[in-house]
XYZ file of C-alpha atoms in Angstrom:
698
model
C 0.000 0.000 0.000
C 1.264 3.465 -0.840
C 0.906 6.363 1.509
C -1.834 8.650 0.181
C -1.177 12.302 0.938
C -4.244 13.602 -0.902
C -7.011 11.013 -0.618
C -9.971 11.494 -2.944
C -13.160 12.929 -1.517
C -15.597 10.486 -0.003
C -17.835 8.848 -2.554
C -15.575 9.273 -5.562
C -13.223 6.321 -5.196
C -15.584 3.774 -6.709
C -16.249 5.560 -10.012
C -15.351 3.525 -13.057
C -13.973 5.279 -16.129
C -14.872 3.536 -19.381
C -11.658 3.997 -21.318
C -13.183 2.910 -24.618
C -15.880 5.579 -24.330
C -13.325 8.284 -23.604
C -11.047 7.124 -26.404
C -13.906 7.200 -28.894
C -14.673 10.790 -27.924
C -11.016 11.820 -28.142
C -10.281 10.114 -31.452
C -13.431 11.531 -32.988
C -15.017 10.851 -36.343
C -11.964 9.206 -37.895
C -11.037 7.078 -34.873
C -10.362 3.902 -36.863
C -8.026 5.702 -39.243
C -6.140 7.223 -36.331
C -5.683 3.816 -34.736
C -4.560 2.258 -38.013
C -1.918 4.949 -38.413
C -0.686 4.529 -34.822
C -0.409 0.799 -35.311
C 1.449 1.308 -38.586
C 4.023 3.189 -36.515
C 4.558 0.051 -34.433
C 6.202 -1.611 -37.445
C 9.996 -1.495 -37.152
C 10.215 0.118 -40.582
C 8.446 3.231 -39.286
C 10.037 3.519 -35.836
C 12.612 6.168 -35.190
C 16.135 4.884 -34.658
C 18.057 6.969 -32.142
C 21.628 8.015 -32.733
C 21.600 8.091 -36.538
C 23.752 10.640 -38.307
C 21.904 13.395 -40.117
C 22.546 11.784 -43.508
C 21.408 8.344 -42.342
C 18.321 9.805 -40.671
C 17.388 11.604 -43.884
C 17.838 8.435 -45.925
C 15.732 6.403 -43.505
C 12.869 8.907 -43.568
C 12.883 8.997 -47.367
C 12.595 5.206 -47.404
C 9.748 5.454 -44.903
C 7.909 7.721 -47.329
C 8.294 5.080 -50.027
C 6.897 2.608 -47.492
C 3.804 4.780 -47.067
C 3.308 4.820 -50.835
C 3.620 1.029 -50.974
C 0.841 0.748 -48.374
C -1.485 3.144 -50.225
C -1.365 5.435 -47.199
C -0.996 8.795 -48.980
C -3.805 9.077 -51.543
C -6.843 9.437 -49.316
C -7.390 13.203 -49.711
C -6.928 13.203 -53.471
C -9.495 12.700 -56.268
C -10.903 9.226 -56.799
C -9.847 9.299 -60.452
C -6.236 9.519 -59.239
C -6.617 6.655 -56.782
C -7.783 8.733 -53.837
C -10.987 8.839 -51.806
C -11.725 12.590 -51.545
C -11.584 12.082 -47.767
C -9.844 15.201 -46.529
C -10.557 14.864 -42.825
C -9.664 11.174 -42.697
C -6.426 11.795 -44.553
C -5.358 14.463 -42.100
C -6.308 12.309 -39.098
C -4.028 9.521 -40.365
C -1.256 11.930 -41.207
C -1.225 13.545 -37.742
C -0.595 10.190 -36.073
C 2.633 9.576 -38.017
C 4.305 11.649 -35.314
C 4.109 8.466 -33.211
C 6.748 6.903 -35.445
C 9.005 9.909 -35.931
C 8.169 13.626 -36.130
C 10.559 13.855 -39.090
C 8.429 11.280 -40.911
C 5.262 13.229 -40.169
C 6.699 16.525 -41.386
C 8.403 15.161 -44.504
C 5.178 13.386 -45.454
C 3.440 16.706 -44.857
C 5.866 18.494 -47.160
C 5.358 15.967 -49.954
C 1.617 15.372 -49.814
C 0.210 18.039 -47.522
C 2.039 20.982 -49.131
C 3.646 20.131 -52.488
C 0.960 17.790 -53.834
C -1.882 19.688 -52.162
C -0.740 22.958 -53.709
C -0.946 21.309 -57.121
C -4.399 19.951 -56.245
C -5.907 23.126 -54.782
C -4.142 25.831 -56.780
C -3.959 24.016 -60.090
C -6.582 22.830 -62.554
C -7.331 19.415 -64.019
C -4.500 19.629 -66.544
C -2.042 20.193 -63.694
C -3.537 17.318 -61.732
C -3.049 14.976 -64.664
C 0.459 16.192 -65.438
C 1.986 16.604 -61.998
C 0.011 14.758 -59.313
C 0.880 11.158 -60.301
C 4.580 11.821 -59.737
C 3.912 13.672 -56.490
C 1.643 10.929 -55.163
C 3.898 8.029 -56.150
C 7.016 9.845 -54.913
C 8.695 9.597 -58.299
C 8.772 13.391 -58.067
C 9.661 14.453 -54.525
C 8.881 18.130 -54.229
C 9.494 21.262 -52.197
C 6.994 23.908 -51.153
C 8.945 27.063 -51.945
C 7.090 29.868 -50.205
C 9.110 31.141 -47.220
C 11.963 33.555 -47.883
C 14.851 34.502 -45.630
C 13.876 38.152 -45.650
C 10.122 38.020 -45.089
C 9.133 34.891 -43.147
C 5.427 35.095 -42.368
C 4.953 38.149 -44.619
C 4.279 36.090 -47.729
C 2.620 38.929 -49.644
C 5.938 40.828 -49.652
C 8.206 38.055 -50.987
C 10.898 39.160 -53.399
C 11.005 36.302 -55.932
C 9.520 37.364 -59.276
C 7.899 35.514 -62.158
C 7.905 37.822 -65.172
C 5.942 36.730 -68.224
C 7.676 36.698 -71.635
C 4.999 36.621 -74.374
C 7.533 35.899 -77.112
C 8.345 32.475 -75.672
C 5.163 32.029 -73.592
C 7.264 31.427 -70.496
C 7.552 32.827 -67.023
C 11.024 33.872 -65.931
C 11.583 33.060 -62.253
C 14.233 35.173 -60.589
C 15.709 35.742 -57.141
C 16.798 39.401 -57.230
C 18.672 39.557 -53.893
C 19.894 37.312 -51.096
C 16.944 37.962 -48.780
C 14.664 36.571 -51.504
C 16.201 33.083 -51.341
C 13.615 30.482 -50.418
C 14.624 28.873 -47.125
C 13.764 26.127 -44.622
C 12.240 24.056 -47.426
C 11.852 20.318 -46.900
C 13.164 18.292 -49.887
C 15.151 21.302 -51.127
C 18.620 20.269 -49.978
C 18.745 16.750 -51.405
C 15.636 14.823 -52.438
C 13.438 17.278 -54.359
C 13.242 17.192 -58.140
C 10.530 19.855 -58.391
C 9.041 22.676 -56.370
C 5.872 24.704 -56.195
C 7.431 28.172 -56.203
C 5.564 31.217 -54.935
C 6.527 34.432 -56.715
C 5.223 37.867 -57.657
C 3.487 37.434 -61.033
C 4.424 40.296 -63.363
C 2.951 40.643 -66.825
C 2.640 43.664 -69.127
C 4.415 45.724 -66.479
C 1.839 44.997 -63.755
C 2.501 43.041 -60.546
C -0.554 40.891 -59.836
C 0.733 39.581 -56.545
C 1.847 36.171 -55.315
C 1.051 33.121 -57.464
C 2.377 29.546 -57.559
C 4.406 27.872 -60.316
C 5.336 24.220 -60.803
C 9.101 24.308 -61.329
C 11.536 21.419 -61.991
C 14.725 21.902 -59.956
C 16.817 18.722 -60.422
C 17.421 15.998 -62.941
C 16.071 12.526 -62.194
C 18.691 9.771 -62.268
C 18.062 6.399 -63.951
C 17.588 4.975 -60.438
C 14.761 7.448 -59.848
C 16.700 9.617 -57.400
C 17.350 13.363 -57.425
C 20.360 14.212 -59.564
C 22.147 17.405 -60.548
C 20.552 20.814 -60.197
C 19.013 22.176 -63.389
C 20.511 25.300 -65.032
C 19.766 28.493 -63.125
C 18.839 26.677 -59.892
C 20.973 27.190 -56.801
C 20.555 25.156 -53.637
C 22.141 25.168 -50.191
C 21.717 22.709 -47.358
C 20.398 24.194 -44.102
C 22.504 21.576 -42.333
C 22.082 20.341 -38.794
C 19.014 21.787 -37.061
C 17.767 21.791 -33.487
C 15.456 18.918 -34.407
C 13.697 17.171 -37.305
C 17.034 16.171 -38.817
C 15.402 13.445 -40.876
C 14.268 16.193 -43.262
C 16.600 17.690 -45.853
C 15.714 21.332 -45.329
C 17.475 23.715 -47.652
C 17.439 26.925 -49.684
C 16.592 27.575 -53.307
C 17.332 30.483 -55.609
C 16.465 31.076 -59.270
C 18.588 32.870 -61.833
C 16.210 33.706 -64.704
C 14.788 30.202 -64.744
C 12.169 29.736 -67.452
C 9.035 27.628 -67.015
C 6.182 27.208 -69.502
C 3.148 29.473 -69.165
C 1.091 26.348 -68.440
C 3.115 25.689 -65.285
C 1.314 28.558 -63.591
C -1.114 26.927 -61.136
C -3.969 29.003 -62.451
C -7.109 28.133 -60.525
C -7.371 31.682 -59.185
C -5.378 33.674 -61.740
C -4.345 33.041 -65.361
C -2.256 34.625 -68.100
C -3.111 34.228 -71.775
C -0.505 33.705 -74.480
C -0.301 37.445 -75.175
C 0.241 38.234 -71.478
C -3.258 39.305 -70.456
C -4.000 38.574 -66.821
C -7.424 37.478 -65.572
C -8.875 36.231 -62.305
C -12.271 35.200 -60.996
C -11.437 37.196 -57.844
C -11.191 40.892 -58.603
C -9.573 42.060 -55.359
C -5.812 41.291 -55.246
C -5.916 41.045 -51.448
C -8.894 38.729 -51.474
C -7.267 36.623 -54.185
C -4.074 36.279 -52.156
C -5.870 35.173 -49.003
C -8.059 32.772 -50.980
C -5.002 31.075 -52.462
C -3.290 30.782 -49.098
C -6.522 29.632 -47.482
C -6.489 26.493 -49.606
C -3.309 25.494 -47.770
C -4.786 25.781 -44.261
C -4.427 22.043 -43.722
C -0.805 22.553 -42.670
C -1.915 24.478 -39.597
C -4.672 22.000 -38.876
C -2.342 19.003 -39.042
C 0.365 20.630 -36.925
C -2.248 21.224 -34.256
C -3.255 17.559 -34.309
C 0.316 16.279 -34.246
C 1.172 18.574 -31.327
C -1.788 17.150 -29.406
C -0.533 13.634 -30.094
C 2.880 14.429 -28.617
C 1.285 16.112 -25.590
C -0.727 12.943 -24.999
C 2.303 10.670 -25.296
C 4.358 12.877 -22.964
C 1.587 12.878 -20.347
C 1.030 9.136 -20.709
C 4.706 8.548 -19.922
C 4.942 11.030 -17.034
C 1.717 9.887 -15.358
C 2.464 6.181 -15.776
C 5.885 6.788 -14.272
C 4.553 9.095 -11.534
C 2.062 6.425 -10.528
C 4.916 3.947 -9.932
C 7.952 5.953 -8.826
C 8.259 6.372 -5.037
C 10.226 8.924 -3.104
C 10.294 10.049 0.546
C 8.255 8.593 3.399
C 5.313 10.241 5.156
C 3.282 8.633 7.943
C 4.684 5.152 7.297
C 8.493 5.054 7.709
C 8.649 1.798 5.770
C 6.694 2.974 2.719
C 7.736 5.732 0.341
C 5.102 7.893 -1.331
C 4.140 7.521 -4.979
C 5.075 10.730 -6.812
C 1.598 11.288 -8.177
C 0.215 11.441 -4.635
C 2.108 14.679 -4.009
C -0.059 17.728 -4.593
C 2.712 19.570 -6.420
C 3.132 16.664 -8.817
C -0.597 16.721 -9.463
C -0.429 20.484 -9.967
C 2.271 20.026 -12.592
C 0.582 17.318 -14.623
C -3.191 17.217 -14.143
C -3.929 20.759 -15.393
C -1.876 19.905 -18.491
C -3.966 16.755 -18.833
C -7.145 18.853 -18.705
C -5.764 21.313 -21.249
C -4.755 18.490 -23.581
C -8.256 17.023 -23.452
C -9.714 20.451 -24.227
C -7.248 20.947 -27.080
C -8.098 17.564 -28.597
C -11.859 18.105 -28.424
C -11.378 21.495 -30.054
C -9.164 19.945 -32.710
C -11.851 17.392 -33.523
C -14.228 20.243 -34.287
C -11.566 22.000 -36.358
C -10.893 18.834 -38.351
C -14.623 18.368 -38.941
C -14.874 21.952 -40.212
C -11.835 21.392 -42.444
C -13.434 18.314 -43.964
C -16.733 20.092 -44.581
C -15.007 22.925 -46.426
C -12.653 20.844 -48.544
C -15.214 18.158 -49.363
C -17.566 20.877 -50.588
C -20.256 20.164 -47.987
C -20.031 23.720 -46.651
C -17.699 25.740 -48.846
C -18.722 29.375 -48.936
C -16.365 32.310 -48.495
C -17.690 32.663 -44.936
C -17.011 28.971 -44.226
C -13.434 29.294 -45.444
C -12.898 32.458 -43.436
C -14.186 30.720 -40.313
C -11.922 27.732 -40.943
C -8.853 29.933 -41.388
C -9.635 31.795 -38.159
C -10.217 28.592 -36.198
C -6.967 27.083 -37.473
C -5.069 30.280 -36.670
C -6.471 30.181 -33.121
C -5.890 26.471 -32.562
C -2.362 25.963 -33.873
C -0.645 28.447 -31.503
C -2.406 27.128 -28.410
C -1.741 23.458 -29.165
C 1.903 23.867 -30.170
C 2.690 26.035 -27.138
C 0.840 23.565 -24.939
C 2.893 20.725 -26.426
C 6.192 22.413 -25.598
C 5.030 23.236 -22.074
C 3.754 19.698 -21.549
C 6.932 18.039 -22.791
C 9.061 20.234 -20.521
C 6.916 19.742 -17.420
C 6.601 16.018 -18.049
C 10.368 15.771 -18.500
C 10.996 17.543 -15.203
C 8.349 15.445 -13.455
C 10.361 12.363 -14.404
C 13.589 13.764 -12.980
C 16.866 12.518 -14.390
C 15.095 9.608 -16.092
C 13.211 12.133 -18.183
C 16.484 13.480 -19.523
C 17.513 10.134 -20.988
C 17.025 10.003 -24.756
C 15.360 6.583 -24.495
C 12.431 8.200 -22.688
C 11.648 10.500 -25.620
C 11.164 13.872 -23.930
C 14.398 15.455 -25.148
C 13.761 14.275 -28.694
C 10.190 15.551 -28.632
C 11.329 18.922 -27.345
C 13.910 19.271 -30.094
C 11.542 18.184 -32.841
C 8.427 20.022 -31.680
C 10.121 23.345 -30.936
C 9.822 24.527 -34.522
C 6.089 23.767 -34.593
C 5.617 27.115 -32.836
C 6.824 28.883 -35.997
C 5.864 26.329 -38.688
C 3.084 27.476 -41.010
C 3.148 30.920 -39.452
C 4.665 32.224 -36.229
C 2.198 31.676 -33.399
C 2.025 35.355 -32.488
C 1.386 36.341 -36.088
C -1.431 33.804 -36.319
C -3.026 35.081 -33.129
C -2.804 38.603 -34.514
C -4.865 37.396 -37.491
C -7.430 36.003 -35.055
C -7.462 39.288 -33.148
C -8.098 41.233 -36.335
C -11.008 38.934 -37.147
C -12.452 39.527 -33.670
C -12.208 43.277 -34.242
C -13.837 42.926 -37.652
C -16.730 40.927 -36.230
C -17.093 43.442 -33.407
C -17.211 46.282 -35.926
C -19.806 44.470 -38.018
C -22.002 43.855 -34.987
C -21.909 47.566 -34.114
C -22.538 48.600 -37.717
C -25.644 46.400 -37.966
C -27.337 48.042 -34.966
C -30.308 50.315 -35.597
C -30.822 53.488 -33.569
C -32.780 51.733 -30.832
C -30.175 48.994 -30.625
C -27.400 51.542 -30.336
C -29.200 53.308 -27.516
C -29.636 50.025 -25.661
C -25.985 49.133 -26.252
C -24.771 52.471 -24.870
C -27.032 52.070 -21.843
C -25.771 48.535 -21.252
C -22.153 49.650 -21.493
C -22.828 52.538 -19.120
C -24.272 50.059 -16.633
C -21.258 47.828 -17.174
C -18.946 50.741 -16.455
C -20.777 51.365 -13.214
C -20.655 47.742 -12.169
C -17.197 46.733 -13.283
C -14.984 49.793 -13.522
C -15.744 51.036 -10.033
C -15.391 49.024 -6.817
C -19.192 48.642 -6.506
C -19.524 45.245 -8.209
C -16.437 43.970 -6.472
C -17.725 45.101 -3.095
C -21.163 43.581 -3.688
C -19.630 40.278 -4.699
C -17.352 40.291 -1.687
C -20.328 40.840 0.598
C -22.296 37.965 -0.955
C -19.260 35.683 -0.736
C -18.101 36.756 2.709
C -17.889 33.869 5.126
C -19.061 31.367 2.553
C -16.263 29.756 0.596
C -18.614 26.841 -0.044
C -21.067 29.159 -1.800
C -18.261 30.562 -3.957
C -17.122 27.030 -4.842
C -20.639 26.038 -5.829
C -20.855 29.034 -8.134
C -17.499 28.680 -9.883
C -18.114 25.007 -10.607
C -21.252 25.946 -12.551
C -20.665 25.759 -16.324
C -22.641 28.961 -16.875
C -20.347 30.860 -14.505
C -17.176 29.489 -16.106
C -18.482 30.310 -19.584
C -19.443 33.818 -18.518
C -16.028 34.528 -17.041
C -14.165 33.189 -20.086
C -16.488 34.838 -22.592
C -16.629 38.182 -20.808
C -12.860 38.446 -20.812
C -12.751 38.097 -24.592
C -15.583 40.556 -25.187
C -14.238 43.166 -22.790
C -10.717 42.975 -24.204
C -11.919 43.238 -27.808
C -14.147 46.205 -27.000
C -11.334 48.006 -25.184
C -8.978 47.504 -28.143
C -11.654 48.664 -30.594
C -12.183 51.814 -28.539
C -8.444 52.462 -28.439
C -8.122 51.998 -32.211
C -11.171 54.059 -33.177
C -9.133 57.266 -33.730
C -7.072 55.372 -36.331
C -9.999 55.491 -38.767
C -9.363 59.170 -39.484
C -5.658 59.323 -38.695
C -2.648 59.375 -40.984
C -1.078 56.081 -41.962
C 1.805 56.691 -39.561
C -0.513 57.511 -36.660
C -2.743 54.510 -37.419
C 0.314 52.246 -37.429
C 1.448 53.706 -34.109
C -1.956 53.141 -32.514
C -2.095 49.567 -33.740
C 1.404 48.840 -32.477
C 0.509 50.213 -29.048
C -2.370 47.747 -28.844
C -0.765 44.774 -30.589
C 0.050 42.829 -27.435
C -3.463 43.292 -26.060
C -4.879 42.117 -29.394
C -2.832 38.929 -29.277
C -3.861 38.313 -25.661
C -7.523 38.748 -26.637
C -7.074 36.199 -29.425
C -5.478 33.784 -26.996
C -8.394 34.264 -24.599
C -10.717 33.523 -27.519
C -8.830 30.274 -28.153
C -9.247 29.305 -24.489
C -12.984 29.903 -24.781
C -13.212 27.762 -27.927
C -11.467 24.909 -26.139
C -13.730 25.154 -23.081
C -16.811 25.112 -25.311
C -15.510 22.128 -27.280
C -14.850 20.205 -24.053
C -18.358 21.027 -22.805
C -19.937 19.902 -26.072
C -17.968 16.663 -25.945
C -19.291 15.989 -22.437
C -22.825 15.973 -23.829
C -21.934 12.931 -25.959
C -20.790 10.818 -22.973
C -23.609 8.543 -21.788
C -21.826 6.543 -19.083
C -22.570 8.367 -15.801
C -19.301 7.622 -13.975
C -17.184 8.513 -16.973
C -19.096 11.713 -17.539
C -18.649 12.727 -13.902
C -14.883 12.302 -14.045
C -14.638 14.153 -17.358
C -16.790 16.953 -15.959
C -14.269 17.398 -13.144
C -11.551 17.499 -15.781
C -13.474 20.144 -17.767
C -13.930 22.178 -14.583
C -10.206 21.893 -13.933
C -9.505 23.248 -17.408
C -11.877 26.148 -16.950
C -10.614 27.075 -13.505
C -6.888 26.840 -14.257
C -7.552 29.107 -17.250
C -9.322 31.605 -14.984
C -6.607 31.240 -12.343
C -3.911 31.964 -14.917
C -5.638 35.277 -15.620
C -6.783 36.157 -12.095
C -4.976 39.496 -12.188
C -7.118 40.576 -15.140
C -10.338 39.492 -13.441
C -9.390 41.300 -10.231
C -8.194 44.489 -11.924
C -11.341 44.659 -14.044
C -13.672 43.903 -11.155
C -14.940 40.642 -12.656
C -14.214 38.589 -9.569
C -13.894 39.260 -5.853
C -10.892 38.520 -3.660
C -12.942 35.858 -1.876
C -13.871 34.131 -5.109
C -10.325 34.434 -6.432
C -9.108 32.488 -3.404
C -11.884 29.962 -3.945
C -10.709 29.311 -7.509
C -7.343 28.072 -6.286
C -8.753 26.088 -3.356
C -11.323 24.391 -5.568
C -8.633 23.487 -8.087
C -6.808 21.685 -5.288
C -10.003 19.769 -4.461
C -10.370 18.784 -8.113
C -6.786 17.526 -8.203
C -7.518 15.180 -5.290
C -10.714 13.985 -6.945
C -9.002 13.310 -10.266
C -5.884 11.657 -8.838
C -7.376 8.105 -8.738
C -8.337 8.381 -12.404
C -5.159 9.918 -13.806
C -3.927 6.631 -15.264
C -7.361 5.873 -16.733
C -7.380 9.273 -18.400
C -3.999 8.808 -20.100
C -4.682 5.195 -21.029
C -7.801 6.509 -22.776
C -5.572 8.393 -25.206
C -5.008 5.126 -27.050
C -1.203 5.223 -26.970
C 0.175 2.008 -25.540
C 3.678 1.892 -24.032
C 4.748 0.291 -27.309
C 3.375 3.215 -29.317
C 5.187 5.742 -27.152
C 8.405 3.777 -26.817
C 9.592 5.411 -23.583
C 11.320 2.890 -21.326
C 10.022 4.390 -18.072
C 6.465 4.132 -19.362
C 6.546 0.358 -19.732
C 6.165 -0.674 -16.079
C 9.873 -1.190 -15.400
C 9.736 1.325 -12.559
C 7.010 -0.653 -10.789
C 9.206 -3.749 -11.030
C 12.169 -1.867 -9.556
C 10.091 -0.441 -6.732
C 8.552 -3.812 -5.867
C 11.996 -5.403 -5.843
C 13.276 -2.747 -3.426
C 10.233 -2.970 -1.144
C 10.433 -6.753 -1.082
C 14.112 -6.575 -0.202
C 13.486 -4.338 2.818
C 10.485 -6.411 3.944
C 12.594 -9.538 3.985
C 15.419 -7.723 5.722
C 13.082 -6.532 8.502
C 11.547 -9.995 8.843
C 14.983 -11.580 9.222
C 15.820 -9.394 12.200
C 19.098 -8.433 10.526
C 18.096 -4.913 9.493
C 20.635 -2.418 10.891
C 19.291 0.101 13.371
C 19.491 3.633 12.070
C 21.486 6.137 14.077
C 18.442 8.385 14.306
C 16.250 5.579 15.662
C 18.954 4.686 18.178
C 19.262 8.287 19.370
C 15.487 8.629 19.594
C 15.326 5.470 21.715
C 18.078 6.748 23.998
C 16.316 10.078 24.486
C 13.062 8.316 25.236
C 14.778 6.106 27.816
C 16.463 9.096 29.436
C 13.187 10.954 29.623
C 11.469 7.962 31.180
C 14.259 7.567 33.761
C 14.093 11.244 34.643
C 10.371 11.038 35.024
C 10.703 8.022 37.379
C 13.059 9.981 39.632
């Protein structure tokens, strides 16, 4: 028996969590495909081999990609006439789980089929599909996605590479005019790629029509089907050893007046006739640009899903280990305490567990929305705009959560967590770049913040006179209640002397929703008010005002992402029919909501949204939830569906339990034999007790 420092509350110990029910909810609509992909990663061919050199790691991952092709594992999102199934959501669900085998495998597969081939599919027309997709799908034409430039990063609209049309030869001339316009960080660019989808400023008849994509051969193909020499005008450099993901041959590309046929323009959204006349179905250049980039949103969606997978594996390892590893005695001098029984250990891991559940439920909704848009079920401009905003909100939160989870889980496992065999250090190295992949997280949240401001402006603009009057009156009342001490004082009076009443209120879903929602709304309104003078200001003054409020805008977007996750968790709870399971998951949802509120308590206090009494109750109730959830921590990570074999971390396989049982058995036998040495402390304590007794007798 272990010593229990934080026993669960009476009446909760006998609850039974149905792991299959929880797993079904977590894995979502494409559960079977997720499980198939995880199990594929159990095959030795797809497992990461530690200690490989960079060159050997790259070669192994390339062979793994050929293995995926051989198993028909890459076509699912593509048209049926090309061997696919037009199943966009299912394809992404399978792809995300490849991170179980090796993050380098997941990302290189994403480069080939999620970026290179998908750009051909979504930006090209049927003639491009027929000409270029077979090679991309069968991996006879490994390709790079040449968008990012050294000098502009996330600012794709400002890239320097040009594609100038020559009507005499009916060719585009691709050119890199300066060093900062080199394409960089491109998978398949350093070694394996024979073609690239190159993004460049399309110039024809002296007019720049903005960024468009061009299918561009970059290397010869050898008789063995491998990438050979660079083609004339193409320059390439190897990015070399990176902080992680070294199974991918990232590199740079530059173009010195490289000519490609006019028909290599991926012209779904913009075309050039033989004489150089440009046309597009989308009149606005800005709208056209964002529409083209919006077709590539699946990169952000899949990174979010893969980050969740790593968070789950890290937590599964740390909680399995923490449930077995013992350290320090408490009330029983002969029994050390299991790490997960310590409140601090629970505080480190269980809130991350709650956040990971919330992130996964939110991702399931995002993936569903992605599928609806790309399958054509719901594919209006508004649907695509919503999808882009949701992806831009989700990807930062999940990738940051992954890095935080991996680090905390590593520390929670002590020195064992630092061993490469237990995966944490490798995950940290590989997942670090996910925070800037497919858009820097802060830039993405800024996009979300701008959308929130736009929606706020639209809601104000749609109000009639009566509605405006009511709105002003409501805001005046809000000012009275929240921006003076009156509301805070009233709440303190109602809470005074009744922590139980405060706890009952904050555990109510309506109260949690209100607190999370109100923070977003209040922040957005305050930013909108601060930016209102920019409407009639000079460009320089408008830029200054925006910059002054940029951080607040990003924080508002992050708060919006928290709200989306809480709502997704709550909606998922409604699908759980088993009463015990639902009760445990409700505690976990409450933990997510309350740790989110606790993280932002200063804002709630400063803005009068919560009293000092209730603020203290938030923290105390979190501690109660930790004790309630402790008995079910292992159930909750086992429900992820990642077995110890999937994860591959030695300390997550039960070896620690064996070691601990061996040690405990040794000391039991030693005590039973009567040969256990007496500790100096015990001897001194006995002597003091005897002396005290003798003195008392005198």
